[in-house]
PDB file of C-alpha atoms in Angstrom:
ATOM      1  CA  MET A  25      38.576   0.520 -20.571  1.00 93.00           C
ATOM      2  CA  ALA A  26      42.059   1.764 -19.775  1.00 95.00           C
ATOM      3  CA  VAL A  27      43.710  -0.141 -16.959  1.00 95.00           C
ATOM      4  CA  PRO A  28      46.704   1.219 -14.937  1.00 95.00           C
ATOM      5  CA  LYS A  29      49.820  -0.853 -15.459  1.00 96.00           C
ATOM      6  CA  ARG A  30      51.492   0.148 -12.214  1.00 95.00           C
ATOM      7  CA  LYS A  31      50.447   1.208  -8.759  1.00 96.00           C
ATOM      8  CA  GLN A  32      50.687   4.993  -8.311  1.00 96.00           C
ATOM      9  CA  SER A  33      53.113   5.900  -5.537  1.00 97.00           C
ATOM     10  CA  ARG A  34      52.046   7.838  -2.433  1.00 97.00           C
ATOM     11  CA  ALA A  35      54.577  10.550  -3.444  1.00 97.00           C
ATOM     12  CA  ASN A  36      52.863  11.123  -6.798  1.00 96.00           C
ATOM     13  CA  THR A  37      49.443  11.126  -5.182  1.00 97.00           C
ATOM     14  CA  SER A  38      50.407  13.640  -2.517  1.00 97.00           C
ATOM     15  CA  ALA A  39      52.312  15.797  -5.029  1.00 97.00           C
ATOM     16  CA  ARG A  40      49.125  16.072  -7.137  1.00 96.00           C
ATOM     17  CA  ARG A  41      46.921  16.759  -4.143  1.00 96.00           C
ATOM     18  CA  SER A  42      49.237  19.445  -2.767  1.00 96.00           C
ATOM     19  CA  GLN A  43      48.586  21.589  -5.852  1.00 96.00           C
ATOM     20  CA  TRP A  44      44.899  21.996  -5.005  1.00 96.00           C
ATOM     21  CA  LYS A  45      44.849  25.182  -2.917  1.00 95.00           C
ATOM     22  CA  ALA A  46      42.267  27.690  -1.903  1.00 95.00           C
ATOM     23  CA  ALA A  47      42.867  31.265  -3.062  1.00 94.00           C
ATOM     24  CA  PRO A  48      42.080  34.173  -0.743  1.00 95.00           C
ATOM     25  CA  VAL A  49      39.111  36.313  -1.737  1.00 93.00           C
ATOM     26  CA  HIS A  50      40.074  39.898  -2.497  1.00 94.00           C
ATOM     27  CA  LEU A  51      37.884  42.229  -0.486  1.00 95.00           C
ATOM     28  CA  VAL A  52      37.723  45.979  -0.137  1.00 93.00           C
ATOM     29  CA  LYS A  53      37.532  47.599   3.276  1.00 93.00           C
ATOM     30  CA  SER A  54      35.229  50.526   3.874  1.00 89.00           C
ATOM     31  CA  VAL A  55      33.765  52.262   6.900  1.00 89.00           C
ATOM     32  CA  GLU A  56      29.989  52.634   6.992  1.00 82.00           C
ATOM     33  CA  ASN A  57      28.297  54.364   9.930  1.00 81.00           C
ATOM     34  CA  GLY A  58      31.396  53.837  12.042  1.00 85.00           C
ATOM     35  CA  ARG A  59      31.591  50.109  11.304  1.00 87.00           C
ATOM     36  CA  THR A  60      34.280  48.527   9.174  1.00 91.00           C
ATOM     37  CA  VAL A  61      32.728  46.535   6.341  1.00 89.00           C
ATOM     38  CA  TYR A  62      34.473  44.142   3.966  1.00 92.00           C
ATOM     39  CA  SER A  63      32.836  43.653   0.578  1.00 91.00           C
ATOM     40  CA  LEU A  64      33.561  42.439  -2.938  1.00 92.00           C
ATOM     41  CA  PRO A  65      34.872  45.189  -5.218  1.00 93.00           C
ATOM     42  CA  HIS A  66      32.810  46.521  -8.170  1.00 94.00           C
ATOM     43  CA  ARG A  67      29.635  44.877  -6.934  1.00 93.00           C
ATOM     44  CA  ALA A  68      26.295  46.327  -5.867  1.00 92.00           C
ATOM     45  CA  LYS A  69      25.680  46.324  -2.124  1.00 89.00           C
ATOM     46  CA  VAL A  70      22.482  45.561  -0.240  1.00 89.00           C
ATOM     47  CA  VAL A  71      21.092  48.563   1.624  1.00 87.00           C
ATOM     48  CA  GLU A  72      19.409  47.694   4.901  1.00 85.00           C
ATOM     49  CA  ASP A  73      17.163  49.740   7.150  1.00 85.00           C
ATOM     50  CA  SER A  74      17.829  50.157  10.872  1.00 84.00           C
ATOM     51  CA  ALA A  75      16.133  46.830  11.707  1.00 85.00           C
ATOM     52  CA  GLY A  76      18.429  44.977   9.284  1.00 84.00           C
ATOM     53  CA  THR A  77      15.795  44.205   6.645  1.00 88.00           C
ATOM     54  CA  PRO A  78      17.248  44.308   3.128  1.00 88.00           C
ATOM     55  CA  LEU A  79      15.705  47.128   1.064  1.00 90.00           C
ATOM     56  CA  TYR A  80      17.444  47.316  -2.337  1.00 91.00           C
ATOM     57  CA  LEU A  81      20.768  46.973  -4.120  1.00 91.00           C
ATOM     58  CA  GLU A  82      22.864  50.099  -4.470  1.00 91.00           C
ATOM     59  CA  TYR A  83      25.992  50.891  -6.497  1.00 92.00           C
ATOM     60  CA  LYS A  84      27.780  54.264  -6.558  1.00 90.00           C
ATOM     61  CA  GLY A  85      24.864  55.986  -4.860  1.00 88.00           C
ATOM     62  CA  ARG A  86      22.316  54.727  -7.383  1.00 88.00           C
ATOM     63  CA  LYS A  87      19.562  52.223  -6.707  1.00 90.00           C
ATOM     64  CA  VAL A  88      20.232  49.315  -9.039  1.00 89.00           C
ATOM     65  CA  ALA A  89      17.688  46.593  -8.346  1.00 87.00           C
ATOM     66  CA  ASP A  90      15.308  45.210  -5.780  1.00 86.00           C
ATOM     67  CA  VAL A  91      16.481  42.430  -3.533  1.00 79.00           C
TER      68      VAL A  91
ATOM     69  CA  MET B  14      32.122  48.227 -34.655  1.00 70.00           C
ATOM     70  CA  PRO B  15      31.870  45.778 -31.755  1.00 72.00           C
ATOM     71  CA  LYS B  16      34.759  43.388 -31.345  1.00 78.00           C
ATOM     72  CA  PRO B  17      33.798  39.820 -32.262  1.00 82.00           C
ATOM     73  CA  THR B  18      33.600  37.572 -29.254  1.00 83.00           C
ATOM     74  CA  LYS B  19      36.072  34.782 -28.808  1.00 84.00           C
ATOM     75  CA  GLY B  20      35.292  31.435 -27.295  1.00 86.00           C
ATOM     76  CA  PRO B  21      32.164  29.337 -27.372  1.00 89.00           C
ATOM     77  CA  ARG B  22      28.732  30.677 -28.335  1.00 90.00           C
ATOM     78  CA  LEU B  23      26.012  31.198 -25.776  1.00 92.00           C
ATOM     79  CA  GLY B  24      23.338  28.530 -25.822  1.00 92.00           C
ATOM     80  CA  GLY B  25      23.596  25.557 -28.117  1.00 89.00           C
ATOM     81  CA  GLY B  26      25.111  27.158 -31.230  1.00 90.00           C
ATOM     82  CA  PRO B  27      25.426  30.284 -33.346  1.00 91.00           C
ATOM     83  CA  ALA B  28      21.719  30.449 -34.204  1.00 94.00           C
ATOM     84  CA  HIS B  29      20.758  29.878 -30.593  1.00 95.00           C
ATOM     85  CA  GLU B  30      23.074  32.656 -29.504  1.00 94.00           C
ATOM     86  CA  ARG B  31      21.600  35.076 -32.069  1.00 94.00           C
ATOM     87  CA  LEU B  32      18.100  34.314 -30.856  1.00 96.00           C
ATOM     88  CA  LEU B  33      19.108  34.577 -27.196  1.00 96.00           C
ATOM     89  CA  LEU B  34      20.755  37.966 -27.676  1.00 96.00           C
ATOM     90  CA  ALA B  35      17.905  39.260 -29.853  1.00 96.00           C
ATOM     91  CA  ASN B  36      15.373  38.301 -27.187  1.00 96.00           C
ATOM     92  CA  LEU B  37      17.528  39.873 -24.473  1.00 97.00           C
ATOM     93  CA  ALA B  38      17.785  43.083 -26.509  1.00 97.00           C
ATOM     94  CA  ALA B  39      14.004  43.164 -27.002  1.00 97.00           C
ATOM     95  CA  ALA B  40      13.510  42.643 -23.264  1.00 97.00           C
ATOM     96  CA  LEU B  41      16.006  45.415 -22.510  1.00 97.00           C
ATOM     97  CA  PHE B  42      14.214  47.894 -24.773  1.00 97.00           C
ATOM     98  CA  THR B  43      10.793  47.072 -23.342  1.00 96.00           C
ATOM     99  CA  HIS B  44      11.767  47.069 -19.660  1.00 96.00           C
ATOM    100  CA  LYS B  45      14.782  49.519 -19.794  1.00 95.00           C
ATOM    101  CA  SER B  46      16.553  47.408 -17.168  1.00 95.00           C
ATOM    102  CA  ILE B  47      16.922  43.624 -16.982  1.00 96.00           C
ATOM    103  CA  GLN B  48      18.769  41.198 -14.783  1.00 95.00           C
ATOM    104  CA  THR B  49      20.763  38.398 -16.442  1.00 96.00           C
ATOM    105  CA  THR B  50      24.080  36.667 -15.946  1.00 96.00           C
ATOM    106  CA  GLU B  51      27.247  38.711 -16.277  1.00 95.00           C
ATOM    107  CA  THR B  52      28.319  36.867 -19.429  1.00 94.00           C
ATOM    108  CA  LYS B  53      25.042  37.470 -21.213  1.00 95.00           C
ATOM    109  CA  ALA B  54      25.001  41.116 -20.166  1.00 96.00           C
ATOM    110  CA  LYS B  55      28.495  41.623 -21.529  1.00 94.00           C
ATOM    111  CA  ARG B  56      27.564  39.935 -24.812  1.00 94.00           C
ATOM    112  CA  LEU B  57      24.354  41.926 -25.056  1.00 95.00           C
ATOM    113  CA  ARG B  58      25.987  45.330 -24.584  1.00 95.00           C
ATOM    114  CA  PRO B  59      27.592  45.732 -28.063  1.00 94.00           C
ATOM    115  CA  LEU B  60      24.492  44.427 -29.841  1.00 95.00           C
ATOM    116  CA  ALA B  61      22.089  46.664 -27.930  1.00 96.00           C
ATOM    117  CA  GLU B  62      24.246  49.754 -28.406  1.00 95.00           C
ATOM    118  CA  ARG B  63      24.505  49.053 -32.128  1.00 95.00           C
ATOM    119  CA  LEU B  64      20.718  48.805 -32.362  1.00 96.00           C
ATOM    120  CA  ILE B  65      20.385  52.129 -30.530  1.00 96.00           C
ATOM    121  CA  THR B  66      22.810  53.691 -33.000  1.00 96.00           C
ATOM    122  CA  PHE B  67      20.527  52.507 -35.808  1.00 96.00           C
ATOM    123  CA  ALA B  68      17.554  53.943 -33.943  1.00 96.00           C
ATOM    124  CA  LYS B  69      19.294  57.311 -33.667  1.00 96.00           C
ATOM    125  CA  ARG B  70      19.833  57.315 -37.437  1.00 95.00           C
ATOM    126  CA  GLY B  71      16.097  56.775 -37.681  1.00 94.00           C
ATOM    127  CA  ASP B  72      15.561  56.172 -41.410  1.00 95.00           C
ATOM    128  CA  LEU B  73      13.722  53.278 -43.041  1.00 96.00           C
ATOM    129  CA  HIS B  74      16.876  51.367 -43.888  1.00 97.00           C
ATOM    130  CA  ALA B  75      18.051  51.530 -40.271  1.00 96.00           C
ATOM    131  CA  ARG B  76      14.626  50.401 -39.109  1.00 96.00           C
ATOM    132  CA  ARG B  77      14.729  47.378 -41.427  1.00 96.00           C
ATOM    133  CA  ARG B  78      18.200  46.449 -40.192  1.00 96.00           C
ATOM    134  CA  VAL B  79      16.958  46.564 -36.601  1.00 97.00           C
ATOM    135  CA  LEU B  80      13.914  44.527 -37.584  1.00 96.00           C
ATOM    136  CA  SER B  81      16.260  41.842 -38.921  1.00 96.00           C
ATOM    137  CA  VAL B  82      17.433  41.339 -35.319  1.00 96.00           C
ATOM    138  CA  ILE B  83      14.337  42.162 -33.260  1.00 95.00           C
ATOM    139  CA  THR B  84      11.250  40.885 -35.070  1.00 94.00           C
ATOM    140  CA  ASP B  85       8.762  42.549 -32.726  1.00 94.00           C
ATOM    141  CA  LYS B  86       7.546  45.712 -34.492  1.00 95.00           C
ATOM    142  CA  GLY B  87       6.141  47.185 -31.277  1.00 96.00           C
ATOM    143  CA  VAL B  88       9.511  47.009 -29.549  1.00 96.00           C
ATOM    144  CA  VAL B  89      11.273  48.509 -32.573  1.00 96.00           C
ATOM    145  CA  HIS B  90       8.724  51.317 -32.709  1.00 96.00           C
ATOM    146  CA  GLU B  91       9.330  52.135 -29.062  1.00 96.00           C
ATOM    147  CA  LEU B  92      13.089  52.001 -29.620  1.00 96.00           C
ATOM    148  CA  PHE B  93      12.886  54.484 -32.512  1.00 96.00           C
ATOM    149  CA  THR B  94      10.286  56.880 -31.065  1.00 96.00           C
ATOM    150  CA  VAL B  95      10.898  56.807 -27.295  1.00 95.00           C
ATOM    151  CA  ILE B  96      14.440  55.623 -26.575  1.00 95.00           C
ATOM    152  CA  ALA B  97      16.313  57.192 -29.511  1.00 95.00           C
ATOM    153  CA  PRO B  98      15.313  60.830 -28.723  1.00 95.00           C
ATOM    154  CA  GLN B  99      16.302  60.317 -25.078  1.00 94.00           C
ATOM    155  CA  VAL B 100      19.852  59.315 -26.014  1.00 95.00           C
ATOM    156  CA  ALA B 101      20.179  61.737 -28.958  1.00 94.00           C
ATOM    157  CA  GLU B 102      22.749  63.866 -27.095  1.00 93.00           C
ATOM    158  CA  ARG B 103      24.746  60.866 -25.859  1.00 93.00           C
ATOM    159  CA  GLU B 104      27.809  59.831 -27.880  1.00 92.00           C
ATOM    160  CA  GLY B 105      27.847  56.112 -27.179  1.00 92.00           C
ATOM    161  CA  GLY B 106      27.734  54.253 -23.911  1.00 94.00           C
ATOM    162  CA  TYR B 107      23.982  53.792 -23.945  1.00 96.00           C
ATOM    163  CA  THR B 108      23.953  50.891 -21.499  1.00 96.00           C
ATOM    164  CA  ARG B 109      25.212  50.363 -17.979  1.00 95.00           C
ATOM    165  CA  ILE B 110      26.121  47.009 -16.425  1.00 96.00           C
ATOM    166  CA  VAL B 111      26.172  46.649 -12.639  1.00 96.00           C
ATOM    167  CA  LYS B 112      27.210  43.381 -11.007  1.00 95.00           C
ATOM    168  CA  THR B 113      24.736  42.301  -8.383  1.00 93.00           C
ATOM    169  CA  GLY B 114      26.013  39.138  -6.778  1.00 92.00           C
ATOM    170  CA  TYR B 115      25.472  35.420  -7.260  1.00 94.00           C
ATOM    171  CA  ARG B 116      22.333  33.536  -8.217  1.00 94.00           C
ATOM    172  CA  LYS B 117      20.843  31.128  -5.748  1.00 93.00           C
ATOM    173  CA  GLY B 118      20.849  27.662  -7.276  1.00 95.00           C
ATOM    174  CA  ASP B 119      23.862  27.647  -9.565  1.00 95.00           C
ATOM    175  CA  ASN B 120      25.907  30.493  -8.031  1.00 95.00           C
ATOM    176  CA  ALA B 121      26.129  32.216 -11.422  1.00 96.00           C
ATOM    177  CA  PRO B 122      27.381  35.817 -11.239  1.00 96.00           C
ATOM    178  CA  MET B 123      24.433  38.070 -12.038  1.00 95.00           C
ATOM    179  CA  ALA B 124      24.313  41.602 -13.397  1.00 96.00           C
ATOM    180  CA  VAL B 125      21.745  44.269 -14.149  1.00 96.00           C
ATOM    181  CA  ILE B 126      22.023  45.834 -17.612  1.00 96.00           C
ATOM    182  CA  GLU B 127      20.068  49.037 -18.063  1.00 95.00           C
ATOM    183  CA  LEU B 128      19.683  51.849 -20.575  1.00 96.00           C
ATOM    184  CA  VAL B 129      21.353  55.105 -19.613  1.00 94.00           C
ATOM    185  CA  LEU B 130      18.447  57.503 -20.171  1.00 93.00           C
ATOM    186  CA  GLU B 131      19.565  60.345 -17.899  1.00 91.00           C
ATOM    187  CA  PRO B 132      20.344  63.638 -19.645  1.00 91.00           C
ATOM    188  CA  VAL B 133      23.999  63.983 -20.537  1.00 90.00           C
ATOM    189  CA  THR B 134      26.119  65.955 -18.088  1.00 86.00           C
ATOM    190  CA  LYS B 135      29.454  66.865 -19.605  1.00 81.00           C
ATOM    191  CA  LYS B 136      32.115  66.242 -17.028  1.00 78.00           C
ATOM    192  CA  PRO B 137      35.197  68.467 -17.006  1.00 79.00           C
ATOM    193  CA  ALA B 138      38.064  67.119 -19.100  1.00 75.00           C
ATOM    194  CA  SER B 139      40.472  64.848 -17.262  1.00 72.00           C
ATOM    195  CA  SER B 140      43.512  66.417 -15.622  1.00 70.00           C
ATOM    196  CA  LYS B 141      45.939  65.075 -18.248  1.00 68.00           C
ATOM    197  CA  LYS B 142      43.916  66.401 -21.174  1.00 63.00           C
ATOM    198  CA  SER B 143      43.268  69.765 -19.540  1.00 63.00           C
ATOM    199  CA  ALA B 144      46.940  70.070 -18.657  1.00 64.00           C
ATOM    200  CA  ALA B 145      47.930  69.365 -22.259  1.00 64.00           C
ATOM    201  CA  ARG B 146      45.416  71.928 -23.487  1.00 62.00           C
ATOM    202  CA  ALA B 147      46.632  74.504 -20.978  1.00 62.00           C
ATOM    203  CA  GLU B 148      50.213  73.984 -22.155  1.00 62.00           C
ATOM    204  CA  THR B 149      49.291  74.559 -25.773  1.00 62.00           C
ATOM    205  CA  LYS B 150      47.272  77.618 -24.791  1.00 59.00           C
ATOM    206  CA  VAL B 151      50.115  79.028 -22.717  1.00 57.00           C
ATOM    207  CA  GLU B 152      52.652  78.413 -25.468  1.00 57.00           C
ATOM    208  CA  LYS B 153      50.643  80.292 -28.051  1.00 53.00           C
ATOM    209  CA  PRO B 154      49.922  83.513 -26.107  1.00 53.00           C
ATOM    210  CA  LYS B 155      53.476  83.767 -24.727  1.00 50.00           C
ATOM    211  CA  PRO B 156      55.176  85.072 -27.877  1.00 50.00           C
ATOM    212  CA  ALA B 157      52.276  87.423 -28.529  1.00 49.00           C
ATOM    213  CA  ALA B 158      52.463  88.723 -24.970  1.00 50.00           C
ATOM    214  CA  GLU B 159      56.215  89.248 -25.267  1.00 51.00           C
ATOM    215  CA  LYS B 160      55.738  91.136 -28.505  1.00 52.00           C
ATOM    216  CA  ALA B 161      53.017  93.209 -26.907  1.00 52.00           C
ATOM    217  CA  GLU B 162      55.308  93.992 -23.980  1.00 54.00           C
ATOM    218  CA  GLU B 163      58.103  94.988 -26.338  1.00 54.00           C
ATOM    219  CA  ALA B 164      55.722  97.165 -28.303  1.00 54.00           C
ATOM    220  CA  ALA B 165      54.471  98.727 -25.079  1.00 55.00           C
ATOM    221  CA  ASP B 166      58.057  99.451 -24.014  1.00 56.00           C
ATOM    222  CA  GLU B 167      58.766 101.087 -27.346  1.00 55.00           C
ATOM    223  CA  ALA B 168      55.603 103.136 -27.067  1.00 54.00           C
ATOM    224  CA  ALA B 169      56.532 104.178 -23.537  1.00 54.00           C
ATOM    225  CA  GLU B 170      59.996 105.209 -24.730  1.00 54.00           C
ATOM    226  CA  ASP B 171      58.438 107.201 -27.551  1.00 56.00           C
ATOM    227  CA  ALA B 172      56.086 108.882 -25.094  1.00 53.00           C
ATOM    228  CA  VAL B 173      58.952 109.718 -22.769  1.00 52.00           C
ATOM    229  CA  GLU B 174      60.905 111.181 -25.663  1.00 52.00           C
ATOM    230  CA  SER B 175      57.932 113.251 -26.779  1.00 52.00           C
ATOM    231  CA  ILE B 176      57.414 114.542 -23.239  1.00 51.00           C
ATOM    232  CA  GLU B 177      61.069 115.407 -22.988  1.00 51.00           C
ATOM    233  CA  VAL B 178      60.785 117.161 -26.287  1.00 49.00           C
ATOM    234  CA  GLU B 179      57.584 118.977 -25.307  1.00 50.00           C
ATOM    235  CA  LEU B 180      58.876 120.222 -21.991  1.00 50.00           C
ATOM    236  CA  PRO B 181      61.698 122.255 -23.516  1.00 49.00           C
ATOM    237  CA  ALA B 182      59.255 123.452 -26.141  1.00 47.00           C
ATOM    238  CA  GLU B 183      57.156 125.188 -23.520  1.00 48.00           C
ATOM    239  CA  GLU B 184      60.220 126.757 -22.003  1.00 49.00           C
ATOM    240  CA  ALA B 185      61.639 127.869 -25.328  1.00 48.00           C
ATOM    241  CA  PRO B 186      58.937 129.101 -27.697  1.00 50.00           C
ATOM    242  CA  ALA B 187      61.566 129.946 -30.265  1.00 51.00           C
ATOM    243  CA  GLU B 188      62.173 126.280 -30.940  1.00 49.00           C
ATOM    244  CA  GLU B 189      58.453 125.512 -31.119  1.00 50.00           C
ATOM    245  CA  ALA B 190      58.346 124.822 -34.818  1.00 49.00           C
ATOM    246  CA  ALA B 191      61.081 122.203 -34.799  1.00 51.00           C
ATOM    247  CA  VAL B 192      59.745 120.647 -31.592  1.00 49.00           C
ATOM    248  CA  GLU B 193      56.212 120.471 -32.906  1.00 51.00           C
ATOM    249  CA  GLU B 194      57.488 118.701 -35.971  1.00 52.00           C
ATOM    250  CA  ALA B 195      59.269 116.247 -33.726  1.00 50.00           C
ATOM    251  CA  ALA B 196      56.104 115.793 -31.662  1.00 50.00           C
ATOM    252  CA  VAL B 197      54.079 115.275 -34.818  1.00 50.00           C
ATOM    253  CA  GLU B 198      56.579 112.717 -35.992  1.00 51.00           C
ATOM    254  CA  ASP B 199      56.403 110.944 -32.636  1.00 52.00           C
ATOM    255  CA  ALA B 200      52.632 111.034 -32.382  1.00 49.00           C
ATOM    256  CA  PRO B 201      51.888 108.701 -35.318  1.00 49.00           C
ATOM    257  CA  VAL B 202      54.375 106.226 -33.921  1.00 48.00           C
ATOM    258  CA  GLU B 203      52.507 106.296 -30.615  1.00 48.00           C
ATOM    259  CA  ASP B 204      49.238 105.743 -32.380  1.00 50.00           C
ATOM    260  CA  GLU B 205      50.610 102.840 -34.349  1.00 48.00           C
ATOM    261  CA  ALA B 206      52.088 101.069 -31.357  1.00 48.00           C
ATOM    262  CA  PRO B 207      48.817 100.655 -29.407  1.00 48.00           C
ATOM    263  CA  ALA B 208      47.109  99.627 -32.636  1.00 47.00           C
ATOM    264  CA  GLU B 209      49.690  96.891 -33.063  1.00 49.00           C
ATOM    265  CA  ASP B 210      49.082  95.845 -29.478  1.00 50.00           C
ATOM    266  CA  ALA B 211      45.399  95.545 -30.117  1.00 48.00           C
ATOM    267  CA  GLU B 212      45.993  93.436 -33.219  1.00 50.00           C
ATOM    268  CA  LYS B 213      48.370  91.130 -31.419  1.00 49.00           C
ATOM    269  CA  GLU B 214      46.150  90.730 -28.405  1.00 45.00           C
TER     270      GLU B 214
END
């Protein structure tokens, strides 16, 4: 088993850790029934009825799959 | 010809990938629409479209080549007799992939791949192409139109001349003979000019 020869400095540790960043999710903004909705681009959306129950997945006006 | 895929095979190795994709293709042709992961759907698309191309060819050799991938004769029969006539008018692009979100459990991106069985609706050519075509069309008729205009002008001039010639002829019957000759000479020219127009148009 490999064994470290020297103690790693706090500077090296924090320099490594500072590179781990979260990237923002790219969303598209659209207005549906007067509400602004953010959603992932190029992805089928869930169509809901008035009570909020999911009905089916829709993409470009075509029913794609059941939920 | 589909572009060979780079990177690792699906499943455990090349043979596993072949079997996986063959089974996916068979499932696609039986159910017309299947849900898998995005990666598998994208790998399946070229294979499935190639098989449909074979099915559209429809001869025994094509059928045997399809049978070397999909071993189920029932599925191949349906592909050749049901699916192939439905996409006969379509020039490629027999499948459609729609991304549908992430799978519960491993968060894998999922997609629905389905056969495009709707009748083909030719959409109008894109603006760039139509513009290019319009330019070529405009360029060609322009010279012809100019020629036609020139010819028309000449004809009009001839007509004016003949009228000018005829008018004095009525006034002076003595000169009739000479004038008539002139009119006769002019007349064929008039006839020829419209004929040329017609040819050019």
